[in-house]
Short mmCIF file of C-alpha atoms in Angstrom, two decimals:
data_model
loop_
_atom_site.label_atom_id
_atom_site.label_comp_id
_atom_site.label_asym_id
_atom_site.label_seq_id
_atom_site.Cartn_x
_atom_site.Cartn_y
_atom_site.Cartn_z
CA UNK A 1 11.74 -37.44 -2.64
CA UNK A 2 11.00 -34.08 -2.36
CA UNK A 3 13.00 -31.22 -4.25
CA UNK A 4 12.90 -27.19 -4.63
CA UNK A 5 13.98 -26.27 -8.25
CA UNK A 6 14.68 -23.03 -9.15
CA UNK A 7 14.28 -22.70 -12.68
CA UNK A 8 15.95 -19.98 -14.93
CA UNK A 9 12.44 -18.30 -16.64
CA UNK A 10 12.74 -16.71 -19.62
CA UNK A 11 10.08 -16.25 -22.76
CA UNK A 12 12.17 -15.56 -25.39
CA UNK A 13 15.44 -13.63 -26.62
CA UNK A 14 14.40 -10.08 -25.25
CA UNK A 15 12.75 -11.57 -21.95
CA UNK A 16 14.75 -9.97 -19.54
CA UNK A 17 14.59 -13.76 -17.33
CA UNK A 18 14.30 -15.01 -13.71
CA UNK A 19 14.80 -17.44 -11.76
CA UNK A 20 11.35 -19.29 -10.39
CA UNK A 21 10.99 -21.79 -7.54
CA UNK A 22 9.13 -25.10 -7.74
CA UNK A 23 8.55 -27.29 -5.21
CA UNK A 24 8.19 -30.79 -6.63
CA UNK A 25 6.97 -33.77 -4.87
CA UNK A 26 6.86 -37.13 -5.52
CA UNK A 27 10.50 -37.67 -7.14
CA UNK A 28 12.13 -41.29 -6.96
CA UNK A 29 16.26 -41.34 -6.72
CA UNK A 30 16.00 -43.57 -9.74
CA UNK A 31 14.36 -40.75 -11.96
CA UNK A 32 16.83 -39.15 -14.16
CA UNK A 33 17.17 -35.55 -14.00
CA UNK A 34 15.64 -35.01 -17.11
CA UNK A 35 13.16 -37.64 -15.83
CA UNK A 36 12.01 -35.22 -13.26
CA UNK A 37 12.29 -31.97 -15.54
CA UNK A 38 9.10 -33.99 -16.98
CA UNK A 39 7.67 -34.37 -14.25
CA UNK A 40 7.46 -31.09 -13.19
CA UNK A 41 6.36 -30.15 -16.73
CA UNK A 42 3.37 -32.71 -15.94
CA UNK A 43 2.59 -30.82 -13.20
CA UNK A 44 3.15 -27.38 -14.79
CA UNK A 45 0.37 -28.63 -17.56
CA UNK A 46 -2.00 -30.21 -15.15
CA UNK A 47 -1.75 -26.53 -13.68
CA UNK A 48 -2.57 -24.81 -17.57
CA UNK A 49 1.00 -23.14 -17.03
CA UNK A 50 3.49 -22.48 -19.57
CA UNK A 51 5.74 -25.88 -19.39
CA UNK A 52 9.86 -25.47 -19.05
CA UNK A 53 11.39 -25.72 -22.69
CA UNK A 54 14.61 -27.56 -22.57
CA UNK A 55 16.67 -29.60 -25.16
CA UNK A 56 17.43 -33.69 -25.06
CA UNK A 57 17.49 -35.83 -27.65
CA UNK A 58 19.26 -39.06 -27.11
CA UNK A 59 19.15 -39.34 -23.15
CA UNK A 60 21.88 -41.95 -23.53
CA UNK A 61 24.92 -39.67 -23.31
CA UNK A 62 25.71 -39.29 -27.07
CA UNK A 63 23.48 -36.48 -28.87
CA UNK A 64 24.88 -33.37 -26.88
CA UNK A 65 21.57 -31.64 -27.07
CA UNK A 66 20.68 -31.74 -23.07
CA UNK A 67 22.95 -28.99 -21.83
CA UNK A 68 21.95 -27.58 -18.81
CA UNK A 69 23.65 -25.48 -16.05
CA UNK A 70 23.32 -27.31 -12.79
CA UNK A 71 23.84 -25.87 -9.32
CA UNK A 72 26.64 -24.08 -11.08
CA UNK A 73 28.06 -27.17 -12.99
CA UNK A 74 27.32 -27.85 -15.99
CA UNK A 75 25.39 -30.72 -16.88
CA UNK A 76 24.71 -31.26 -12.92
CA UNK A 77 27.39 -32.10 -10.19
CA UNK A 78 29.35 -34.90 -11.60
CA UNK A 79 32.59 -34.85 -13.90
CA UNK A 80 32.57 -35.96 -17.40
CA UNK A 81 28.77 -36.19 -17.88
CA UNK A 82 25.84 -35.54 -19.92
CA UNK A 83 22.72 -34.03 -18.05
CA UNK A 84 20.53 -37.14 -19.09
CA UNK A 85 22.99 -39.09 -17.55
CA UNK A 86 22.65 -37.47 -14.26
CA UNK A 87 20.20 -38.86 -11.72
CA UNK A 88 18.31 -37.44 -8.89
CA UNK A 89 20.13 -40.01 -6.49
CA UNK A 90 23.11 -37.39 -6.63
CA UNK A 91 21.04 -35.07 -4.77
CA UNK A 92 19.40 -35.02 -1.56
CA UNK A 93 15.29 -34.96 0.05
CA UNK A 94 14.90 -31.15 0.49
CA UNK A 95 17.70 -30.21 -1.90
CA UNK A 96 17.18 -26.74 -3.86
CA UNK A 97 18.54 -27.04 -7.66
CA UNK A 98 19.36 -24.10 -9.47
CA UNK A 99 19.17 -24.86 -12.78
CA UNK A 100 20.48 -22.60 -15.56
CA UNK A 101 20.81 -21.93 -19.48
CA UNK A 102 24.21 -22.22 -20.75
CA UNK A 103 25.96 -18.56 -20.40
CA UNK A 104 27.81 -17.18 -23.68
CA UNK A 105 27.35 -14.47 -25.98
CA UNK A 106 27.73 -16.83 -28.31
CA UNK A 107 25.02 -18.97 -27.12
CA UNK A 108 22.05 -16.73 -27.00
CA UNK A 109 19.05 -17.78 -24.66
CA UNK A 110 15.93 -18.73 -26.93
CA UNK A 111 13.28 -19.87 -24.44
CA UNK A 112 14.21 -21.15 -20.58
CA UNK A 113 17.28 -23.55 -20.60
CA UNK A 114 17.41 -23.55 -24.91
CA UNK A 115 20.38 -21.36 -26.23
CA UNK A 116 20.85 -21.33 -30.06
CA UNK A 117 24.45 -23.34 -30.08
CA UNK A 118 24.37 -22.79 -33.87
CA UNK A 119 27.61 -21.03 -33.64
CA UNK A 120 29.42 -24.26 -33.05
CA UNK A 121 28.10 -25.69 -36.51
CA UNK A 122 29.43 -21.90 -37.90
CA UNK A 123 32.58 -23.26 -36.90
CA UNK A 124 32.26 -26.59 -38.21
CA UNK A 125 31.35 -25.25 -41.51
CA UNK A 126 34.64 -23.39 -42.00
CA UNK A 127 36.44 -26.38 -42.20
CA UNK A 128 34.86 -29.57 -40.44
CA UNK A 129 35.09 -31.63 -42.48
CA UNK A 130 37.35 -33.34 -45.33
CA UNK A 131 36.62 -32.64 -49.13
CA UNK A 132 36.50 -36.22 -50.25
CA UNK A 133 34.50 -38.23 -52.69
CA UNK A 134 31.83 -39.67 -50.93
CA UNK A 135 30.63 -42.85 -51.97
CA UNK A 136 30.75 -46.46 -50.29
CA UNK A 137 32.60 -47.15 -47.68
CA UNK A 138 36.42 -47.34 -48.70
CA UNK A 139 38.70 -50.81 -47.82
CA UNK A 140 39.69 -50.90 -44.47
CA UNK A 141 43.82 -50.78 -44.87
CA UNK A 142 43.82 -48.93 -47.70
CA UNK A 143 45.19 -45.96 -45.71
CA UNK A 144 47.27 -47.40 -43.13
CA UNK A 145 47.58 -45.41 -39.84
CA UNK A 146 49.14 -46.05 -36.62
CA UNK A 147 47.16 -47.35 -33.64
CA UNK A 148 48.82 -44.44 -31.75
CA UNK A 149 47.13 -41.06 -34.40
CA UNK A 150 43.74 -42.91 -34.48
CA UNK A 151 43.59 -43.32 -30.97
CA UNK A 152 43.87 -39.82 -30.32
CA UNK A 153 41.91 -38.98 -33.62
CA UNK A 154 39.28 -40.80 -31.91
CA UNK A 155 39.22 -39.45 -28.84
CA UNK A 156 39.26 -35.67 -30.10
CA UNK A 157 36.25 -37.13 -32.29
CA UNK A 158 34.37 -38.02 -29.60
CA UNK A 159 33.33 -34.59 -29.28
CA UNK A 160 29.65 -34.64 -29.07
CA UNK A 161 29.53 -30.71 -29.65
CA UNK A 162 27.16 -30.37 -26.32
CA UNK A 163 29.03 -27.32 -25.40
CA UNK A 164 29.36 -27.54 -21.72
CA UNK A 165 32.85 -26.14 -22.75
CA UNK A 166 31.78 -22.99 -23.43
CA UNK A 167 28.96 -22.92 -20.89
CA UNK A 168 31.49 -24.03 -17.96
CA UNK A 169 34.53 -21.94 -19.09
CA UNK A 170 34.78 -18.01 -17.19
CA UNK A 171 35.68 -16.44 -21.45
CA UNK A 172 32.78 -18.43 -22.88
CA UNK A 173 35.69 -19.96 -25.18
CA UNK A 174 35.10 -22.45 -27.30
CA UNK A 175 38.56 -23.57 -27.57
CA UNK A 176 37.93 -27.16 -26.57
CA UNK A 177 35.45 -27.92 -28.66
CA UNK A 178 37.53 -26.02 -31.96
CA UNK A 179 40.69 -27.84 -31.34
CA UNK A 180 38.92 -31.45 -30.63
CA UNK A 181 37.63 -30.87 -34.33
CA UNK A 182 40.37 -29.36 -35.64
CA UNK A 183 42.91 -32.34 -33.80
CA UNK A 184 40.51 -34.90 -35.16
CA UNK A 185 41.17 -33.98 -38.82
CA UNK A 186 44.39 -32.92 -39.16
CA UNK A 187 45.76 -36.17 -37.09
CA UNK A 188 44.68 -38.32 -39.81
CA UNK A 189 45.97 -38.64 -43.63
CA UNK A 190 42.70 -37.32 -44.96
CA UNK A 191 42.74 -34.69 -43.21
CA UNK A 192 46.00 -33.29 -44.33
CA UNK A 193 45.91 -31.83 -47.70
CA UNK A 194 43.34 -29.13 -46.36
CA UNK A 195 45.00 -28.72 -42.04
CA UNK A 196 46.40 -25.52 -42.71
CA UNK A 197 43.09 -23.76 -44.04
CA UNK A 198 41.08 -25.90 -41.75
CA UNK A 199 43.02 -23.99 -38.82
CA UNK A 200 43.26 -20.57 -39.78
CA UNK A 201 39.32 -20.89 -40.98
CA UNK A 202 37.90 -22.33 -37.54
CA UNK A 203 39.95 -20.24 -35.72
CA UNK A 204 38.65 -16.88 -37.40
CA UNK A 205 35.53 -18.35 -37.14
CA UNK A 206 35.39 -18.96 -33.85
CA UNK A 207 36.69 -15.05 -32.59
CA UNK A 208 34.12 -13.95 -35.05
CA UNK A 209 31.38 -15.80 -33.18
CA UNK A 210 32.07 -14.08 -29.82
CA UNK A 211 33.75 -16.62 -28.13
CA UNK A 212 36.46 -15.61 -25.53
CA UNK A 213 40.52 -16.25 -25.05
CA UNK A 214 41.40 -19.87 -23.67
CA UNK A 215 43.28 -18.99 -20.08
CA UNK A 216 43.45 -23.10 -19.21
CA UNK A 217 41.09 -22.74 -16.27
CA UNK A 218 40.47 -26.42 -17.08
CA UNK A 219 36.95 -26.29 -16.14
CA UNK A 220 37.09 -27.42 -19.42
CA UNK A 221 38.07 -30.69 -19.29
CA UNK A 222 36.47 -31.68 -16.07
CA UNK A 223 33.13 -30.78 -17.36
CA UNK A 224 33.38 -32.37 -20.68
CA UNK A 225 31.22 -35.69 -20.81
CA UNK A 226 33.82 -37.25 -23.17
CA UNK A 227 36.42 -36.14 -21.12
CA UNK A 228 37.95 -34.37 -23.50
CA UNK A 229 42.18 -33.25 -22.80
CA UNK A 230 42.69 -29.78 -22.38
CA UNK A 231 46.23 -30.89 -24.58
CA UNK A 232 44.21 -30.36 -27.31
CA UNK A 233 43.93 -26.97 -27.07
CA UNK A 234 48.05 -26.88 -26.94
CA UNK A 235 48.37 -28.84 -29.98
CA UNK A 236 45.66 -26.73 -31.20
CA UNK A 237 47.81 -23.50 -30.72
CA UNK A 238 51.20 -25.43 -32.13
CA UNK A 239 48.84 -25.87 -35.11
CA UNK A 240 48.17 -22.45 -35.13
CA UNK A 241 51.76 -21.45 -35.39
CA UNK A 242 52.33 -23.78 -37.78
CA UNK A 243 49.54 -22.56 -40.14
CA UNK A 244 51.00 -18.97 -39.68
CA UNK A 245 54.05 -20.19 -40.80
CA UNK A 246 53.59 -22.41 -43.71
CA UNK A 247 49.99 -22.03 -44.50
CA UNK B 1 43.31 -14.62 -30.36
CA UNK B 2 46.02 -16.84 -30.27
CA UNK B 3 48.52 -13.45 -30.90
CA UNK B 4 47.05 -11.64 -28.13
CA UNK B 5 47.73 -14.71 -26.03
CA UNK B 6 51.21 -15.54 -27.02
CA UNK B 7 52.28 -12.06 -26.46
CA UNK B 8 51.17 -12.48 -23.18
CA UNK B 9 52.81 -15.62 -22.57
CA UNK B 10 56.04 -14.57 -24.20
CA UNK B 11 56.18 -11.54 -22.04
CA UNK B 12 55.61 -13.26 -19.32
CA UNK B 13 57.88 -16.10 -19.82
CA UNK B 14 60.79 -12.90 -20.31
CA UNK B 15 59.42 -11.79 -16.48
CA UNK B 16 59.65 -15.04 -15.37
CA UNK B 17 63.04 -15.47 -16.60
CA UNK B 18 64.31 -12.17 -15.05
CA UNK B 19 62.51 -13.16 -11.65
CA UNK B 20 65.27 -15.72 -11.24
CA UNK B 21 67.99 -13.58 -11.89
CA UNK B 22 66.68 -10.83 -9.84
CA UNK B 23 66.28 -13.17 -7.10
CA UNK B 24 69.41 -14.56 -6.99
CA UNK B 25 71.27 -11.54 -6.80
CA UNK B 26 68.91 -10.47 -3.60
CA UNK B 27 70.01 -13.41 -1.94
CA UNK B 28 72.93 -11.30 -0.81
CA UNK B 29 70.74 -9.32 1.02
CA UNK B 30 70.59 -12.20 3.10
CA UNK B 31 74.48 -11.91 3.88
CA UNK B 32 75.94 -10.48 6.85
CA UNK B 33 75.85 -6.46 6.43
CA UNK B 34 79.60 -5.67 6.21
CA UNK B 35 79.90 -8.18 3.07
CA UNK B 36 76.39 -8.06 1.56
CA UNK B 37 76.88 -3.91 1.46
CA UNK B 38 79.96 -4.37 -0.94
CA UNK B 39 78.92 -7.16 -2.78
CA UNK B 40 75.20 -5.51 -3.34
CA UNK B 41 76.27 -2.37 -4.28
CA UNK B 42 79.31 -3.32 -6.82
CA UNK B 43 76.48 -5.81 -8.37
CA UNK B 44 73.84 -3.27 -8.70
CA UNK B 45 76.74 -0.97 -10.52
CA UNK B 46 77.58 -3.28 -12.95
CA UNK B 47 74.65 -3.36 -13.94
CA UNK B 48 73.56 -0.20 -14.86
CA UNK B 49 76.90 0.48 -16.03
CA UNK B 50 76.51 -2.67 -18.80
CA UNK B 51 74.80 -1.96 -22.18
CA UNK B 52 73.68 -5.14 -21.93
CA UNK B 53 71.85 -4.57 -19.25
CA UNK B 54 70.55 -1.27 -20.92
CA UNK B 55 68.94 -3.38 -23.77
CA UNK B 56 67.83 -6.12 -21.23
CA UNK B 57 65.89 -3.10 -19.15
CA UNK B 58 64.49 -1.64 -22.03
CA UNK B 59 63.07 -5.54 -23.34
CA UNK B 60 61.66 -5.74 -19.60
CA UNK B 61 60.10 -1.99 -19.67
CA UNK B 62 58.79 -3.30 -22.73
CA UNK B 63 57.49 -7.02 -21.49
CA UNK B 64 55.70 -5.52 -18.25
CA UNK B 65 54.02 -2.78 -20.79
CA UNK B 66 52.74 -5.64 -23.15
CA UNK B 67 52.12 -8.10 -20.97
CA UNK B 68 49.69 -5.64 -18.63
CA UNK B 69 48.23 -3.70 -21.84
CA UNK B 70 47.19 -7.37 -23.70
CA UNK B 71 46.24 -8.82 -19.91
CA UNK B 72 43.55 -5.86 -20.07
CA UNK B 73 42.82 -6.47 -23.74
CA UNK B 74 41.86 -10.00 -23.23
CA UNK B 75 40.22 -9.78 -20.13
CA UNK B 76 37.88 -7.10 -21.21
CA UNK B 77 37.08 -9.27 -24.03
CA UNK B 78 36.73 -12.06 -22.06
CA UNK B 79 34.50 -10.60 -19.94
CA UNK B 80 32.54 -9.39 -23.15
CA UNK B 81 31.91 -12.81 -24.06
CA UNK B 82 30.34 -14.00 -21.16
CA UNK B 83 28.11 -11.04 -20.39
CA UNK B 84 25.25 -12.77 -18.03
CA UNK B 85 27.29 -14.48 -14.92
CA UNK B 86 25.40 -17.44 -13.45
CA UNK B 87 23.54 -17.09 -10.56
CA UNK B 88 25.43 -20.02 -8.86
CA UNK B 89 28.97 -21.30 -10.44
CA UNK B 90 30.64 -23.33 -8.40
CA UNK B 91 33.96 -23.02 -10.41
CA UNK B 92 36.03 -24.00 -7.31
CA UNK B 93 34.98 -27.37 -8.34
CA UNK B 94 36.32 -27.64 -11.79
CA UNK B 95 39.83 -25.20 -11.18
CA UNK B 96 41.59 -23.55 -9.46
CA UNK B 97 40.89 -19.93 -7.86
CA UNK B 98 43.77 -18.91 -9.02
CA UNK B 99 43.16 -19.48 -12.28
CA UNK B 100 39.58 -17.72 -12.44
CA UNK B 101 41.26 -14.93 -10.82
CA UNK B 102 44.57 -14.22 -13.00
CA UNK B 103 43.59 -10.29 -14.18
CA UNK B 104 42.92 -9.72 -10.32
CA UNK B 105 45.89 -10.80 -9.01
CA UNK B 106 47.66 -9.14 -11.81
CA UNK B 107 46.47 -6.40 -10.61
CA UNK B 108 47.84 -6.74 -6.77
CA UNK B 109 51.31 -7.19 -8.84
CA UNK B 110 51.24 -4.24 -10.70
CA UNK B 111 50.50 -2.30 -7.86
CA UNK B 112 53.38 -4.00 -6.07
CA UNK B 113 55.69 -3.11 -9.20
CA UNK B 114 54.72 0.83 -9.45
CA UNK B 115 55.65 0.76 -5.67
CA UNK B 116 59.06 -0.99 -5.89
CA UNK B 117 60.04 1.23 -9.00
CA UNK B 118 59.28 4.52 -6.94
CA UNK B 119 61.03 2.85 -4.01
CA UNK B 120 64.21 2.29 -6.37
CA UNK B 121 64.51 2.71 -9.49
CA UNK B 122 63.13 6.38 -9.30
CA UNK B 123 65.40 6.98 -6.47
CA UNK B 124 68.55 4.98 -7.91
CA UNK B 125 67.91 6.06 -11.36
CA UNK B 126 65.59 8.97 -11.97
CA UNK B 127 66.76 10.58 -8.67
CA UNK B 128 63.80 11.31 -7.26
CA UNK B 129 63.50 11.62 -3.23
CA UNK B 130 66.27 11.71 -0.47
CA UNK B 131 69.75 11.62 -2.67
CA UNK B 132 71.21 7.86 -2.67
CA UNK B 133 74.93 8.32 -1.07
CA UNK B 134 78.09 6.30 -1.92
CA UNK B 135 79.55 3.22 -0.22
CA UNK B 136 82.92 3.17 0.77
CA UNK B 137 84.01 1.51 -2.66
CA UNK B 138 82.65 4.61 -3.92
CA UNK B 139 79.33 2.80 -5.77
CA UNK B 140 76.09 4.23 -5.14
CA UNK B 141 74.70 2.56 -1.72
CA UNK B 142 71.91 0.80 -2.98
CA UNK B 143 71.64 -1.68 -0.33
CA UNK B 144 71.01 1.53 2.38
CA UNK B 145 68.07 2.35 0.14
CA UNK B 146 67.16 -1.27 0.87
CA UNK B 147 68.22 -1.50 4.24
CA UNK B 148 66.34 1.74 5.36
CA UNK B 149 63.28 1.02 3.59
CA UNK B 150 62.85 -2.60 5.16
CA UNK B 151 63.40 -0.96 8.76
CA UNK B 152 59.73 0.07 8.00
CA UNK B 153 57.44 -2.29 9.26
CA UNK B 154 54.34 -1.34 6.41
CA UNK B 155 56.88 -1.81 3.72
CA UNK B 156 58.53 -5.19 5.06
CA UNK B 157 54.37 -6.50 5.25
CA UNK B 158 53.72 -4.82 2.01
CA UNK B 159 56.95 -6.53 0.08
CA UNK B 160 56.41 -9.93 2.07
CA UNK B 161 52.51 -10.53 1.56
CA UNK B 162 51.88 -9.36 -1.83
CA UNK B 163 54.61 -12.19 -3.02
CA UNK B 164 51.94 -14.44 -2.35
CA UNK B 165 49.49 -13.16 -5.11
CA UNK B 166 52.78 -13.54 -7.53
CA UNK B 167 53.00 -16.70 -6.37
CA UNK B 168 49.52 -18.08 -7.32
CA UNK B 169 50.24 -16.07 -10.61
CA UNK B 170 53.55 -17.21 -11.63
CA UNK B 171 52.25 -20.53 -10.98
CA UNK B 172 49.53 -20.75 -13.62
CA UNK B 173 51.15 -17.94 -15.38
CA UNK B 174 54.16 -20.48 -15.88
CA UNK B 175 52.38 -23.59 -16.82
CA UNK B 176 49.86 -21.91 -19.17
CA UNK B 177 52.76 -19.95 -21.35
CA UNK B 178 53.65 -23.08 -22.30
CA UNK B 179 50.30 -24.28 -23.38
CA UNK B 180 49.69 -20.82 -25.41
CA UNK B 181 52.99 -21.34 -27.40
CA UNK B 182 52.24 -24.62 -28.43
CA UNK B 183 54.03 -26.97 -25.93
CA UNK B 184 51.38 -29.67 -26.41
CA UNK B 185 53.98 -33.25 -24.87
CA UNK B 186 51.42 -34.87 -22.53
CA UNK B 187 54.03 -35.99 -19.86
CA UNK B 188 55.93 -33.06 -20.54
CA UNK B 189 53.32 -30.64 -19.59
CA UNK B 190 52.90 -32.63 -16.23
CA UNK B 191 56.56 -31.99 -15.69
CA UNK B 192 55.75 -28.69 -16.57
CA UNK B 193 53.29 -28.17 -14.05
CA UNK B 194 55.55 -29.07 -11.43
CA UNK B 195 58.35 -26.70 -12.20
CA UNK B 196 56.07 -24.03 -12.38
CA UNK B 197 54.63 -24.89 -8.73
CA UNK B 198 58.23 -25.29 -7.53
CA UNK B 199 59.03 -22.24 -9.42
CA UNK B 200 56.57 -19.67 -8.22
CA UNK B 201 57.40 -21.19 -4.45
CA UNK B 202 60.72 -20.56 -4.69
CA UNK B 203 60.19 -17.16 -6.05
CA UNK B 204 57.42 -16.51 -3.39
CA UNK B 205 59.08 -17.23 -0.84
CA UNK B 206 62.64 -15.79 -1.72
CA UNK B 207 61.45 -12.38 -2.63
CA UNK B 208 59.29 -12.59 0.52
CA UNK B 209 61.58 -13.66 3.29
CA UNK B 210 63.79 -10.95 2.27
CA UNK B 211 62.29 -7.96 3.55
CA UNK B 212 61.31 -9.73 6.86
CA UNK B 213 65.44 -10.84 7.01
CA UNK B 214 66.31 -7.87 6.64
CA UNK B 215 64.22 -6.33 9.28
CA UNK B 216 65.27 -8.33 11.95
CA UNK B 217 68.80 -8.21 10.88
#
């Protein structure tokens, strides 16, 4: 199979950018996309050009490194997935791809399709996290909780911080992502004696960082590879109140 | 953030609130002339003749002021934070135009709104333009301000077709004031959603079958 890729260009944080076409032959359906990014970096080498720089990690869907804007999707055409999961069967012989760094001024570009999503561990850091004694592994039942809270601890946990949130959403906001954190922690008994700080200190955070006003476009949620509910965002914003209030 | 947002929502929960109320009472428009004269004018003297209404005005001068001036706040920074566009975004495929678009069609609204207020209220209540005359029941003959203006066929278009851009805004404009403030039930906010598309359609199409009701009346 036979594609036309044209690949966002860009040498480093003051490059200016472009998009570049290249034809690449020689593609199976079965390759993944990042499968054929190689490729063409093969070929780019083989040529003594400069190679595309883009992120992966995993390629099984749980890292979040591969972000990658997609013929105006991010990670590629498909809901709910991770660009390493996305295969060159969903395109087409002759297709052109347009294939993009993630767009936010809080996600600056640092070479080709890599943007420095550092902010999103700035966020983290404000609050992230639960000031426990670490040690081994407490027992099991020791804290009971209801099947119902660790459910949807669990799924707000199963952010893998890739953020296609940001990259898909029209404010660059990174709502999604802070209230899937935030949700995660403050569901749960150990995350209670700090929820009200942990809010009001990933919040700030995050409107320091540059990211924009949640307008529930939902892009959101249709792009996020662990499907992620918008919801969260609401309960994120009753949490906010809350905080206001009491904390 | 989350203040600039819920000032916006809260405002525009008060509009949407008011919508209903204006709407119902222009539903007499929709009356035969000899009854929907009386009954429009007495109504629209009450009114300004309430102080309750007098606060209620000044909390809706105040709503459309706050809601517009944070709309522009948090669009401009909104638009700060996303400062390269991408070269293709298909966006239709992950929402809705609509709500992409919600400072644009804002803006189609506002338009509509300075329009309507120098069609009325700065004839009715400023007195500027062709002096209002009385009714027969001696109120001020608001409905012939109506009446006169929807003979025009520019202003009957004008008043129908830009209720459609309120539409698609009081639609997501509905749903996501609830979201902003909080509101985070998952079956409730499904039940929300459908108000607020039943909602907007009634108000779209109320406020814009008027004019054309009226024209062919």
């Amino acid at each position: 199979m036979k594609v036309t890729f044209q690949i966002w260009r860009q040498d480093g944080p003051t490059d200016k950018g472009r998009l570049k076409d290249y034809e690449v032959d020689g593609l199976t359906e079965d390759m993944s996309f990042l499968e054929a990014l190689d490729h063409l970096n093969e070929l780019l080498v083989l040529k003594n050009e400069k190679v595309i720089a883009y992120e992966y990690d995993c390629r099984e869907g749980i890292c979040g490194q591969c972000g990658i804007f997609i013929n105006g999707r991010a990670h590629g055409p498909h809901a709910n997935m991770t660009t390493c999961q996305l295969h060159m069967r969903s395109f087409n012989d002759g297709d052109t791809i347009v294939v993009e760094p993630w767009r936010a001024q809080a996600f600056p570009v640092v070479k080709d399709l890599i943007v420095d999503r550092s902010a999103l561990d700035r966020i983290i850091e404000q609050g992230g996290y639960i000031s426990a004694k670490t040690g081994t592994a407490p027992e099991a039942n020791s804290i009971p909780i209801g099947k119902d809270v660790a459910d949807k601890a669990m799924d707000a946990a199963a952010c893998i911080g890739c953020g296609a949130c940001v990259a898909t959403c029209k404010n660059a906001s990174a709502a999604l992502f802070t209230s899937a954190k935030i949700n995660h922690l403050n569901s749960l008994p150990q995350g209670k004696p700090e929820q009200h700080r942990r809010v009001l200190e990933m919040t700030k955070q995050m409107a320091y960082e540059g990211f924009g006003h949640c307008t529930f476009t939902g892009a959101c949620e249709v792009e996020c590879p662990e499907g992620i509910s918008i919801v969260n965002i609401a309960e994120l914003n009753a949490r906010i109140l809350k905080a206001r209030l009491l904390g | 953030m989350f203040l600039r947002k819920s000032i916006i929502a809260t405002s525009g929960l008060f509009l949407c609130l008011f919508l209903i109320v204006h709407l119902s009472a222009n539903f007499i428009l929709l009356l035969p002339e000899e009854v929907a004269r009386e009954a429009y004018n007495g109504y629209s003297t009450t009114l300004r003749e309430s102080p309750v209404i007098k606060v209620v005005a000044y909390a809706l001068y105040a709503s459309i002021f706050f809601h517009v001036l944070y709309g522009i706040i948090v669009t401009y920074k909104n638009r700060k934070a996303k400062p390269h566009r991408y070269v293709v975004n298909r966006s239709q495929e992950n929402s809705t135009w609509t709500s992409q678009n919600m400072g644009l069609i804002g803006m189609f609204i506002l338009l509509f709104i300075v329009v309507h207020l120098a069609n009325f209220w700065a004839r009715v209540k400023l007195g500027i333009g062709a002096p209002v005359g009385l009714d027969s029941a001696g109120n001020v003959d608001v409905y012939e301000v109506t009446y006169s203006l929807f003979q025009n066929i520019y202003f009957v278009l004008f008043y129908t077709l830009l209720m459609i851009p309120l539409g698609w805004h009081l639609d997501h404009g509905l749903k996501s004031a609830f979201k902003t403030l909080g509101f985070y039930h998952k079956k409730g906010l499904a039940v929300v959603s459908k108000i607020s598309l039943i909602y907007a359609t009634i108000m779209s199409v109320g406020f814009g079958i008027i004019p054309l009701v009226v024209y062919f009346k």
